[in-house]
Coordinates of N, CA and C in Angstrom, one line a residue:
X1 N -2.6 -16.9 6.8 CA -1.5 -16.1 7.3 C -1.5 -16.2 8.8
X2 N -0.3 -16.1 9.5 CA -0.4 -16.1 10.9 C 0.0 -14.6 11.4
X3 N -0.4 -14.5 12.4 CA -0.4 -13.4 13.6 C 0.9 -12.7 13.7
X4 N 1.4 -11.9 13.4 CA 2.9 -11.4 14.5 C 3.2 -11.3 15.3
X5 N 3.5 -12.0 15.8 CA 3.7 -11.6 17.2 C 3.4 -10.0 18.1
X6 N 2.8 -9.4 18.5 CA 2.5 -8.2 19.6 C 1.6 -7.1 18.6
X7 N 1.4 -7.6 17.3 CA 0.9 -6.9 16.8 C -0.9 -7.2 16.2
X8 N -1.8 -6.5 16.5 CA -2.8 -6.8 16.4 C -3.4 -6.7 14.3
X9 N -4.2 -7.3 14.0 CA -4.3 -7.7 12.5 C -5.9 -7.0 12.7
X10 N -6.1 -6.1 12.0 CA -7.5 -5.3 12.0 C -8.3 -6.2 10.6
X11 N -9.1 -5.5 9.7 CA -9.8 -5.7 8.8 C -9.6 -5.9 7.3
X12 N -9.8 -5.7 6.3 CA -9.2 -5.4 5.0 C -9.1 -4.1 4.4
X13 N -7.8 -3.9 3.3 CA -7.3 -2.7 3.0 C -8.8 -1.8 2.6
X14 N -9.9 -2.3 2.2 CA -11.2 -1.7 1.5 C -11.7 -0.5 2.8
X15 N -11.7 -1.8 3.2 CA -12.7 -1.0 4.9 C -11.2 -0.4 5.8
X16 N -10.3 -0.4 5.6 CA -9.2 0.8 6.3 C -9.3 1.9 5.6
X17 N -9.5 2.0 4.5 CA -9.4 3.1 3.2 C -10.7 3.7 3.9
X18 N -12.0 3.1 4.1 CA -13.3 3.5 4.5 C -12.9 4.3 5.7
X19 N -12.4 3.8 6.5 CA -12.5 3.9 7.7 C -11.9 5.5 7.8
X20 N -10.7 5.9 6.8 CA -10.3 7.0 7.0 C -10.5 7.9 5.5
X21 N -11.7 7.9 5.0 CA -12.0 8.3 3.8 C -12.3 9.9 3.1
X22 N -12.0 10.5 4.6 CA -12.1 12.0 5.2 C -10.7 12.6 5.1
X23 N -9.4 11.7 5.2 CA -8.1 12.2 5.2 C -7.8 12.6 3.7
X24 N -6.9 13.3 4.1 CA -6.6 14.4 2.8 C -5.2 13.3 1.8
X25 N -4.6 13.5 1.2 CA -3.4 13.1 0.6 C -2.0 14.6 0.3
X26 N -1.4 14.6 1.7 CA -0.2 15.7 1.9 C 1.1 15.0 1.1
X27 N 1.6 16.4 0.5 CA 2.5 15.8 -0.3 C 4.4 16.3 0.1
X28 N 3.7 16.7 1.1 CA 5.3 16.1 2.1 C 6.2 14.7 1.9
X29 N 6.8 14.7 2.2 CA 8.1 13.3 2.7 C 8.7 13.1 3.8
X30 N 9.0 11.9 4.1 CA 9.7 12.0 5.3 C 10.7 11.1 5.4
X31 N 11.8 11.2 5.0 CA 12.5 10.3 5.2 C 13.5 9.9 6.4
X32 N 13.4 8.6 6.9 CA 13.8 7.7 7.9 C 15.4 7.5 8.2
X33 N 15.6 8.3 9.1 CA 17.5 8.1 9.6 C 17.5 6.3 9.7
X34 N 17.8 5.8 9.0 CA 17.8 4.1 9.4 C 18.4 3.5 10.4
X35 N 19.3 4.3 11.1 CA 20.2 4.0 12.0 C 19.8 4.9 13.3
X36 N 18.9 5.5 13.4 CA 18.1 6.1 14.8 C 16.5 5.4 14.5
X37 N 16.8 4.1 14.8 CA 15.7 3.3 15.4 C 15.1 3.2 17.2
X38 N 14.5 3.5 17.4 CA 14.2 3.3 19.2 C 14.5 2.0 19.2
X39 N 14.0 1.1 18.6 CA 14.5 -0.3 19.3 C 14.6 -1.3 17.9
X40 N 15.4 -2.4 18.4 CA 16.1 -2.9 17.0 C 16.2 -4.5 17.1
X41 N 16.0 -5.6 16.7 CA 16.3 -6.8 16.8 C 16.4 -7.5 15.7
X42 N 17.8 -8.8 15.7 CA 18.2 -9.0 14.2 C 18.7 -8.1 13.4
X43 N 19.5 -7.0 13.8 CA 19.5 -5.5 12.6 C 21.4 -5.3 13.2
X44 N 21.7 -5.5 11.7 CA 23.1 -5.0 11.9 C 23.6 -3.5 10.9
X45 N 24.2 -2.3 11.2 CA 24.2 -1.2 10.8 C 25.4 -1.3 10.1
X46 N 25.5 -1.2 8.7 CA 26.3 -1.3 7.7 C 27.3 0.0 7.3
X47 N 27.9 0.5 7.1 CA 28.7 1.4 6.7 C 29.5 1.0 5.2
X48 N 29.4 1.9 4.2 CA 30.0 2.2 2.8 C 29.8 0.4 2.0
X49 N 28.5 0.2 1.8 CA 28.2 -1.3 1.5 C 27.2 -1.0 0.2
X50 N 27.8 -1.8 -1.1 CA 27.8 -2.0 -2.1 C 27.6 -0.4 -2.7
X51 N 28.1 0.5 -2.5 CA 27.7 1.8 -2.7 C 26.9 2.6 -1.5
X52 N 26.3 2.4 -0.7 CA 25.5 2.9 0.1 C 26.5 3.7 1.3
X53 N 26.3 4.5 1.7 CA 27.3 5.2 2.7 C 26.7 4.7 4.2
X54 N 24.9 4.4 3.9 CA 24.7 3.9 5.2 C 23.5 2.9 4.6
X55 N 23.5 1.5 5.3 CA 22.6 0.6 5.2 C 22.6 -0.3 6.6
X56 N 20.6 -0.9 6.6 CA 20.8 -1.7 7.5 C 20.5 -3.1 7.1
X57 N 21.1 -4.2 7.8 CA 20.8 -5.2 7.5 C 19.7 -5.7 8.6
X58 N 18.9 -6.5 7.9 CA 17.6 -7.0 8.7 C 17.1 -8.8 8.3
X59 N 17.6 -9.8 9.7 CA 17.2 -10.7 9.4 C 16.4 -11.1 8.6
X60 N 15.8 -12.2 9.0 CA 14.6 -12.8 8.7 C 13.5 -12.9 9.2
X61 N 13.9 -12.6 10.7 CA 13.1 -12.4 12.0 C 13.4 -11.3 12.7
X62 N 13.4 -10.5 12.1 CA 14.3 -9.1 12.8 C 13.0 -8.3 13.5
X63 N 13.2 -7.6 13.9 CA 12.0 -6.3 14.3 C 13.0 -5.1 14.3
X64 N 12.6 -4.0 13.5 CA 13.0 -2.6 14.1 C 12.1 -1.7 14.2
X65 N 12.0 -0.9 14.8 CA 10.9 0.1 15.1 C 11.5 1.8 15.1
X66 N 11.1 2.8 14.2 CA 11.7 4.0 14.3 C 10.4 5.1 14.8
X67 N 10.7 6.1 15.1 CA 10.1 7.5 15.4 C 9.9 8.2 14.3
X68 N 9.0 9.0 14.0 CA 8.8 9.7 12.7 C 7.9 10.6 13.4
X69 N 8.3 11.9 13.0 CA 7.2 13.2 12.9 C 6.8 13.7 11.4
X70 N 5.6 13.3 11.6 CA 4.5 13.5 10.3 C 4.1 14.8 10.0
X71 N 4.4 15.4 9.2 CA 4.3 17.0 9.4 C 2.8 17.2 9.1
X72 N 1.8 16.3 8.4 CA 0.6 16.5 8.2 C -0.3 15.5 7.9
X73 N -1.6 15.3 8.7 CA -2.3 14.0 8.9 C -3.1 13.8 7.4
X74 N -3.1 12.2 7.1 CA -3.4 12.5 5.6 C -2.7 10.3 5.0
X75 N -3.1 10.5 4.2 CA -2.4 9.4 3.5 C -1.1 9.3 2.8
X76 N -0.3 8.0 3.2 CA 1.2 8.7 2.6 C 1.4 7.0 2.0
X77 N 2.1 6.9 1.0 CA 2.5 5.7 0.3 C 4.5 5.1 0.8
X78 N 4.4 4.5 1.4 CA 6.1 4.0 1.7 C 7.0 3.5 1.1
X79 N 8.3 3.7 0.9 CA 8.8 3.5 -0.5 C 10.3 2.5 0.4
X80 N 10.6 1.5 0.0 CA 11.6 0.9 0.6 C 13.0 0.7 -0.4
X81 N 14.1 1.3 -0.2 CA 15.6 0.7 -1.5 C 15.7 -0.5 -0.9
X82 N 16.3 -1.7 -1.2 CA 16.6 -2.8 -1.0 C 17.5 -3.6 -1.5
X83 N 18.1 -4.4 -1.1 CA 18.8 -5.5 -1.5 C 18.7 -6.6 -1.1
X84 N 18.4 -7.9 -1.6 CA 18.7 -9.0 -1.0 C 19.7 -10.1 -0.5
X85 N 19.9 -10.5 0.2 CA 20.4 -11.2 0.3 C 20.8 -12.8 0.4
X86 N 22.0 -13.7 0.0 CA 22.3 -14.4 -0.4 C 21.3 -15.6 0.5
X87 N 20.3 -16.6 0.5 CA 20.1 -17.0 1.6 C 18.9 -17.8 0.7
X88 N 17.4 -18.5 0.9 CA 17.1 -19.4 0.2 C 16.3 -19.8 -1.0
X89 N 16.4 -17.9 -1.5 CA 16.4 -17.7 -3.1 C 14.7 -17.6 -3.0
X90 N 14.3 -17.6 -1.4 CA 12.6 -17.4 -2.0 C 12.0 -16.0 -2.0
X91 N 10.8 -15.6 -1.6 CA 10.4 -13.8 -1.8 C 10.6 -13.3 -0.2
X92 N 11.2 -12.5 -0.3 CA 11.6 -11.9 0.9 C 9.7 -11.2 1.7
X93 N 9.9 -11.3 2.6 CA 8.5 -10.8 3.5 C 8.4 -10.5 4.6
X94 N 8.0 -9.2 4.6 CA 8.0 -7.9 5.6 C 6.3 -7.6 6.3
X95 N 6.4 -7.6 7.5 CA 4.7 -7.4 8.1 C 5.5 -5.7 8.6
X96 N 4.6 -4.6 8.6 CA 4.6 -3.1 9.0 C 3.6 -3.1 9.3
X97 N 4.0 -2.3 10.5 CA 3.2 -1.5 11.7 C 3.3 -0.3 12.0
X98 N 1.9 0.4 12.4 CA 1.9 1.8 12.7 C 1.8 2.1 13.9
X99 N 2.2 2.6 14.9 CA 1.9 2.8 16.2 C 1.6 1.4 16.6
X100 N 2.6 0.2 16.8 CA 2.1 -0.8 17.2 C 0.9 -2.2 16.9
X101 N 0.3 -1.4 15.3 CA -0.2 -2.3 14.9 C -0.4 -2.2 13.4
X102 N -1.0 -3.6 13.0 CA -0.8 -3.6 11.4 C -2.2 -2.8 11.1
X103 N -2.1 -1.8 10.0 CA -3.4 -1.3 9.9 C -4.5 -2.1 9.2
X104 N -3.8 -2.5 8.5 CA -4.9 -3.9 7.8 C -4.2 -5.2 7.5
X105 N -5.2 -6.5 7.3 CA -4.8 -7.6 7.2 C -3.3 -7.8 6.3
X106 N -3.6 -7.1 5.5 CA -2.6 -8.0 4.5 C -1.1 -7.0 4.9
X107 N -1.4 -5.8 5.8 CA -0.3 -5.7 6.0 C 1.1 -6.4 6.5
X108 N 0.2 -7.3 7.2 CA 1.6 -8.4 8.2 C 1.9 -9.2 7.3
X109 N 2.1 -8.9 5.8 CA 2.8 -10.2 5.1 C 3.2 -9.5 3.6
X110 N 3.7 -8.4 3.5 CA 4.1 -7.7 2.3 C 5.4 -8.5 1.8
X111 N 5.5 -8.9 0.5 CA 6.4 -9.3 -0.3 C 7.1 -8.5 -1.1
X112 N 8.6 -8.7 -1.4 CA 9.8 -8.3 -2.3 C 10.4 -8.9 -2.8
X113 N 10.0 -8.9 -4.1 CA 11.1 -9.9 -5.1 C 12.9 -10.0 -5.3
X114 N 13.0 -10.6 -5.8 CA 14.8 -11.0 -5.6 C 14.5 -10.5 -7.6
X115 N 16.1 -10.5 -7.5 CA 16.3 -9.6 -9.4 C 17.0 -11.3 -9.9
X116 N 16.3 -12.1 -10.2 CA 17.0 -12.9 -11.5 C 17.1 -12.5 -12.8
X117 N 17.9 -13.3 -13.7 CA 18.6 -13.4 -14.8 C 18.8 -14.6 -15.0
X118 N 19.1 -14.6 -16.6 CA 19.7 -16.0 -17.2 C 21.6 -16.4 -16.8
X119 N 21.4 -17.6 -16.9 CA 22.8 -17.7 -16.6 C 23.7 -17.8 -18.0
X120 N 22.8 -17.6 -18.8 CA 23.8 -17.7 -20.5 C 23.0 -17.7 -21.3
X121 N 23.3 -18.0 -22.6 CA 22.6 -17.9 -23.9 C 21.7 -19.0 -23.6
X122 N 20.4 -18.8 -24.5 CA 19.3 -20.4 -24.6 C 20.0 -21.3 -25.3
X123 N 19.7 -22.5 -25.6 CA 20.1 -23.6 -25.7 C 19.1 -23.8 -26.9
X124 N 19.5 -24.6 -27.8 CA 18.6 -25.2 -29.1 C 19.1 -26.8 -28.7
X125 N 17.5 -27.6 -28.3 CA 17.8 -29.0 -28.6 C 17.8 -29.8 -30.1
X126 N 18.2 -30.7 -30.4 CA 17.9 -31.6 -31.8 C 16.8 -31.5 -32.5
X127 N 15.7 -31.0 -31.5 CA 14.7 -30.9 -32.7 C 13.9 -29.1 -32.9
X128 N 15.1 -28.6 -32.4 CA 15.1 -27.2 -32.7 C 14.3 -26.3 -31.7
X129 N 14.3 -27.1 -30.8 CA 13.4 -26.3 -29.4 C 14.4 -25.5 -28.4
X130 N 14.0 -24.5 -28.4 CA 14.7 -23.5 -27.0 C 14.8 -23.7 -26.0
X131 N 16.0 -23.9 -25.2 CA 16.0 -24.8 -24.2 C 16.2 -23.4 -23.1
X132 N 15.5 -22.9 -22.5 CA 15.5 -22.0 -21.1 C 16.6 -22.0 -20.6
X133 N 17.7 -21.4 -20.4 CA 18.6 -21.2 -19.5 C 18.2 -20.8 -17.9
X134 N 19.3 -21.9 -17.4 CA 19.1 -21.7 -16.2 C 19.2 -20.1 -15.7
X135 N 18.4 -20.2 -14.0 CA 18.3 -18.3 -13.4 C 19.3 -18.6 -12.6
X136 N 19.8 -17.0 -12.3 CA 20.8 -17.5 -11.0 C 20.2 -15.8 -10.6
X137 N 20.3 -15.9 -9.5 CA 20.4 -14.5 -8.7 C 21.4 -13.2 -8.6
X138 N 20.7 -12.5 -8.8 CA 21.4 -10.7 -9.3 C 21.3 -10.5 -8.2
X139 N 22.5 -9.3 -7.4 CA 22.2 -8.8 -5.9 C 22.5 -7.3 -6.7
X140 N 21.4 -6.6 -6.6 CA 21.7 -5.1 -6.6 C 20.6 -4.6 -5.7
X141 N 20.7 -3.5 -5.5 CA 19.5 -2.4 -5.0 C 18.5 -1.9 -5.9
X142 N 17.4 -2.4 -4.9 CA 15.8 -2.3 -5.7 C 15.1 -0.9 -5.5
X143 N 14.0 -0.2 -5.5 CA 13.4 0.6 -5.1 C 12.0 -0.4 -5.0
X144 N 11.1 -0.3 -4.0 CA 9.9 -0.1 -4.6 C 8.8 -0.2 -3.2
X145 N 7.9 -0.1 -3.2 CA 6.6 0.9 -2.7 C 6.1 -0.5 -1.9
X146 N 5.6 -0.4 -0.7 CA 4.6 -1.8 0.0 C 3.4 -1.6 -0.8
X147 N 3.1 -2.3 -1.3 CA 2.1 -2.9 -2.3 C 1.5 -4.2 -2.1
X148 N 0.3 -4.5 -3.1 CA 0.3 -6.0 -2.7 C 0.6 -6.7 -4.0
X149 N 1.9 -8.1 -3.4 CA 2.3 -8.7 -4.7 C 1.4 -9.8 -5.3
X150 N 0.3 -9.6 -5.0 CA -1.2 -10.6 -5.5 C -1.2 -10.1 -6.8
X151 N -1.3 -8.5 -6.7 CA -1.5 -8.0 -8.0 C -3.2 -7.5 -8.0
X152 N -4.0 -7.9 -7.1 CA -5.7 -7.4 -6.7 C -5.5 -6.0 -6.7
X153 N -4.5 -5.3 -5.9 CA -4.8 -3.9 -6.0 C -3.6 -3.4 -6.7
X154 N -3.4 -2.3 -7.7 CA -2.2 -2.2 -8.8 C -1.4 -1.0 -8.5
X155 N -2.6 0.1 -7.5 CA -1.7 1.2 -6.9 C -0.9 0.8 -5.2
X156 N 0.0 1.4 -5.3 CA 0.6 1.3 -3.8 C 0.1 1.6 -2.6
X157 N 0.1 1.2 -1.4 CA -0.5 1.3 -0.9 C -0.9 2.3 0.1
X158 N -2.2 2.7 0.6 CA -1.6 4.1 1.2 C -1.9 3.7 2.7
X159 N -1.2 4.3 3.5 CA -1.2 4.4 5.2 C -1.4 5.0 5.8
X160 N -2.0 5.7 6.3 CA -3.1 6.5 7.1 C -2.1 6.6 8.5
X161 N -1.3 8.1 8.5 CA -0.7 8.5 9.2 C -1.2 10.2 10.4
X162 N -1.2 10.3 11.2 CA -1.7 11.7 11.9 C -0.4 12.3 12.3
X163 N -0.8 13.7 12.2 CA 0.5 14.3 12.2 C 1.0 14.5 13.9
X164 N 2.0 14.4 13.5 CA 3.1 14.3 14.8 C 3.6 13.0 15.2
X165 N 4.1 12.9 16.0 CA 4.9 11.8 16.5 C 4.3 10.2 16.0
X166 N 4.8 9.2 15.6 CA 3.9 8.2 14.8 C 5.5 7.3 15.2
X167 N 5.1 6.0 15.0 CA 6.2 4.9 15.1 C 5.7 4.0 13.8
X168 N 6.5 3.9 13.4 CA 6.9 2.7 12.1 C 7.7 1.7 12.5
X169 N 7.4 0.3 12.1 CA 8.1 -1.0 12.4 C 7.9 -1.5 11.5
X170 N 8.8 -2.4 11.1 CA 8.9 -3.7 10.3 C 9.8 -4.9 11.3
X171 N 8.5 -6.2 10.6 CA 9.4 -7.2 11.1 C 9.5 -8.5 9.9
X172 N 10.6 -8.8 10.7 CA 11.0 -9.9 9.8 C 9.9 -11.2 9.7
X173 N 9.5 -11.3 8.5 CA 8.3 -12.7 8.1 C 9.2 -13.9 7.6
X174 N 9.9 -13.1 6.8 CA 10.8 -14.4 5.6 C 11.8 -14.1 4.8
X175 N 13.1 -14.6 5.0 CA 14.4 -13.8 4.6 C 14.8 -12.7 4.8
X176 N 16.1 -12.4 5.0 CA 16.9 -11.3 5.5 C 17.2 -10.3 4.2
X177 N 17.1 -9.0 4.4 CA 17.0 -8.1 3.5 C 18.2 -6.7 4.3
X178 N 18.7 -6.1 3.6 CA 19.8 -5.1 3.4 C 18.5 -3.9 3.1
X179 N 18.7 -3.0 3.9 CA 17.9 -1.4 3.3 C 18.7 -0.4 3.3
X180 N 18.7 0.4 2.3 CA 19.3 1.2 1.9 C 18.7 2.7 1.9
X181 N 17.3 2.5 1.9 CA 16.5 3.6 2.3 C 14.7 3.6 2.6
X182 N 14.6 4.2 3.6 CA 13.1 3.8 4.3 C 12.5 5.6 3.8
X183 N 11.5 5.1 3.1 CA 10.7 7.2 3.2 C 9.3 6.8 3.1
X184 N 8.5 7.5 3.5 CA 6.9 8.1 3.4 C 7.0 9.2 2.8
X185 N 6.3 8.9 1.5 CA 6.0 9.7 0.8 C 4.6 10.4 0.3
X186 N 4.5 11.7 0.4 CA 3.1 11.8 0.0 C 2.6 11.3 -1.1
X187 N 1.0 10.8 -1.1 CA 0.7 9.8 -2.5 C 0.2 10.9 -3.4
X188 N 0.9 10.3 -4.7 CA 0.4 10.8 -6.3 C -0.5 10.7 -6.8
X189 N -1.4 11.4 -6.1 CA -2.8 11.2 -7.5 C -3.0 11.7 -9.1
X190 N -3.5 10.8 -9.5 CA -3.9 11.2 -10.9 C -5.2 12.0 -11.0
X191 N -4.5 13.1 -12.3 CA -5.9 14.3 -12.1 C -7.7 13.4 -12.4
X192 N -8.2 13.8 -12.1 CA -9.5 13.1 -12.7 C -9.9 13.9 -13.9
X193 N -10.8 13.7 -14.7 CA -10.8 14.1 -16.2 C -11.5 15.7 -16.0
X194 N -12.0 16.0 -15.1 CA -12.4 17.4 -15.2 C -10.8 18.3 -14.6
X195 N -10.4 18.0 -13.8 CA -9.3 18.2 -13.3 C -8.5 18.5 -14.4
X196 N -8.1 17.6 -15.3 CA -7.0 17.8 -16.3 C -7.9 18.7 -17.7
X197 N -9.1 19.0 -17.7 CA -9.7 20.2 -18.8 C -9.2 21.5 -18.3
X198 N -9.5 21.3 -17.1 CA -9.5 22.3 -16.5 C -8.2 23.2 -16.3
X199 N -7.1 22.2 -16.4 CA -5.6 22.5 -16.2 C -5.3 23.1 -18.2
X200 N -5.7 22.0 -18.7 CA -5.4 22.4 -20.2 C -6.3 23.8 -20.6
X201 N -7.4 24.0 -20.4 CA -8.0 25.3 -20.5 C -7.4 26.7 -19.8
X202 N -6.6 26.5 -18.7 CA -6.0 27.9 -17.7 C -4.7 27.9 -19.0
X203 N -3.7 26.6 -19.3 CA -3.2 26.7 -19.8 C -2.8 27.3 -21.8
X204 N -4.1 27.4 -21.9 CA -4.2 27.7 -23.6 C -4.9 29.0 -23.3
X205 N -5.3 29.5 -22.1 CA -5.6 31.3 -21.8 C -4.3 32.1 -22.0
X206 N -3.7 31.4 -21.0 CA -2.1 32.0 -20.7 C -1.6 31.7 -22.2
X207 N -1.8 30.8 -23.0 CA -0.7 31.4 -24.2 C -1.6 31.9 -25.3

């Protein structure tokens, strides 16, 4: 992977997780005016597009950068709506930044799939084999969370935010993408097994 430009590349998500392993998980939200960015490049602001009342568009090389007040310091998982756009059918790729820098390596290179489909029924050749129909590309609006698309780690990712004023960027790695909605979300944990006895036992008092 290469560098982004102005943004420095720290360590791996293991040892960022370490690094802040004292922060709590606040279940606040915050979601992102998309169109009150402090500074913007490659980014055109959309109005009433494909359903959306407000969307931005963001090259391939774009940078935008927004303001965000964090109502509480802690880990928060980021959730992106999306659409792609028509352009060279490969995975779209996003590097984010916090306060000017990527918090860990693999953040400067997050991937988003495009929605294919078949272009028609399968085909049966002469000797009775299924012939694949060709893909063609679906444009609708996606939801989904910066994650890593390797598939090594299976939960979303968390990002280590302090409360109050905080800057979020994304830049453009690879293909142009339409957003429809930017939020930080507090992360979902799953009870751990004493946790959930514990919930079923208060619960079977009370009835």
């Amino acid at each position: 992977l290469t560098d982004v430009e102005g943004m420095q590349r720290t360590g791996t998500y293991t040892q960022y997780l370490n690094e802040h392993s004292e922060a709590g998980f606040p279940q606040q939200s915050v979601d992102v005016d998309l169109f009150a960015y402090i500074s913007g490049n490659g980014v055109e602001q959309y109005t009433n597009y494909e359903g959306a009342d407000k969307a931005l568009y963001t090259s391939g090389d774009s940078s935008v950068t927004w303001e965000l007040n964090i109502p509480e310091t802690g880990f928060y998982n980021i959730d992106l709506e999306y659409m792609a756009v028509k352009s060279k059918g490969v995975a779209i790729e996003r590097s984010i930044a916090i306060n000017g820098e990527n918090p860990f390596s693999r953040a400067a290179n997050i991937a988003f799939l495009r929605i294919w489909k078949d272009a028609g029924e399968p085909k049966v050749d002469n000797q009775g084999n299924e012939i694949r129909p060709t893909q063609i590309e679906e444009f609708d609006w996606q939801s989904e969370y910066f994650k890593d698309d390797m598939g090594y780690i299976t939960e979303p990712y968390q990002f280590y935010f302090e409360k109050g004023k905080n800057t979020l960027t994304l830049e453009g790695v690879n293909e142009p993408m339409v957003i429809k909605s930017l939020s930080v979300r507090g992360v979902k944990k799953d009870k751990n097994y004493d946790e959930y006895i514990a919930e079923k036992t208060v619960t079977s008092v009370i009835q």
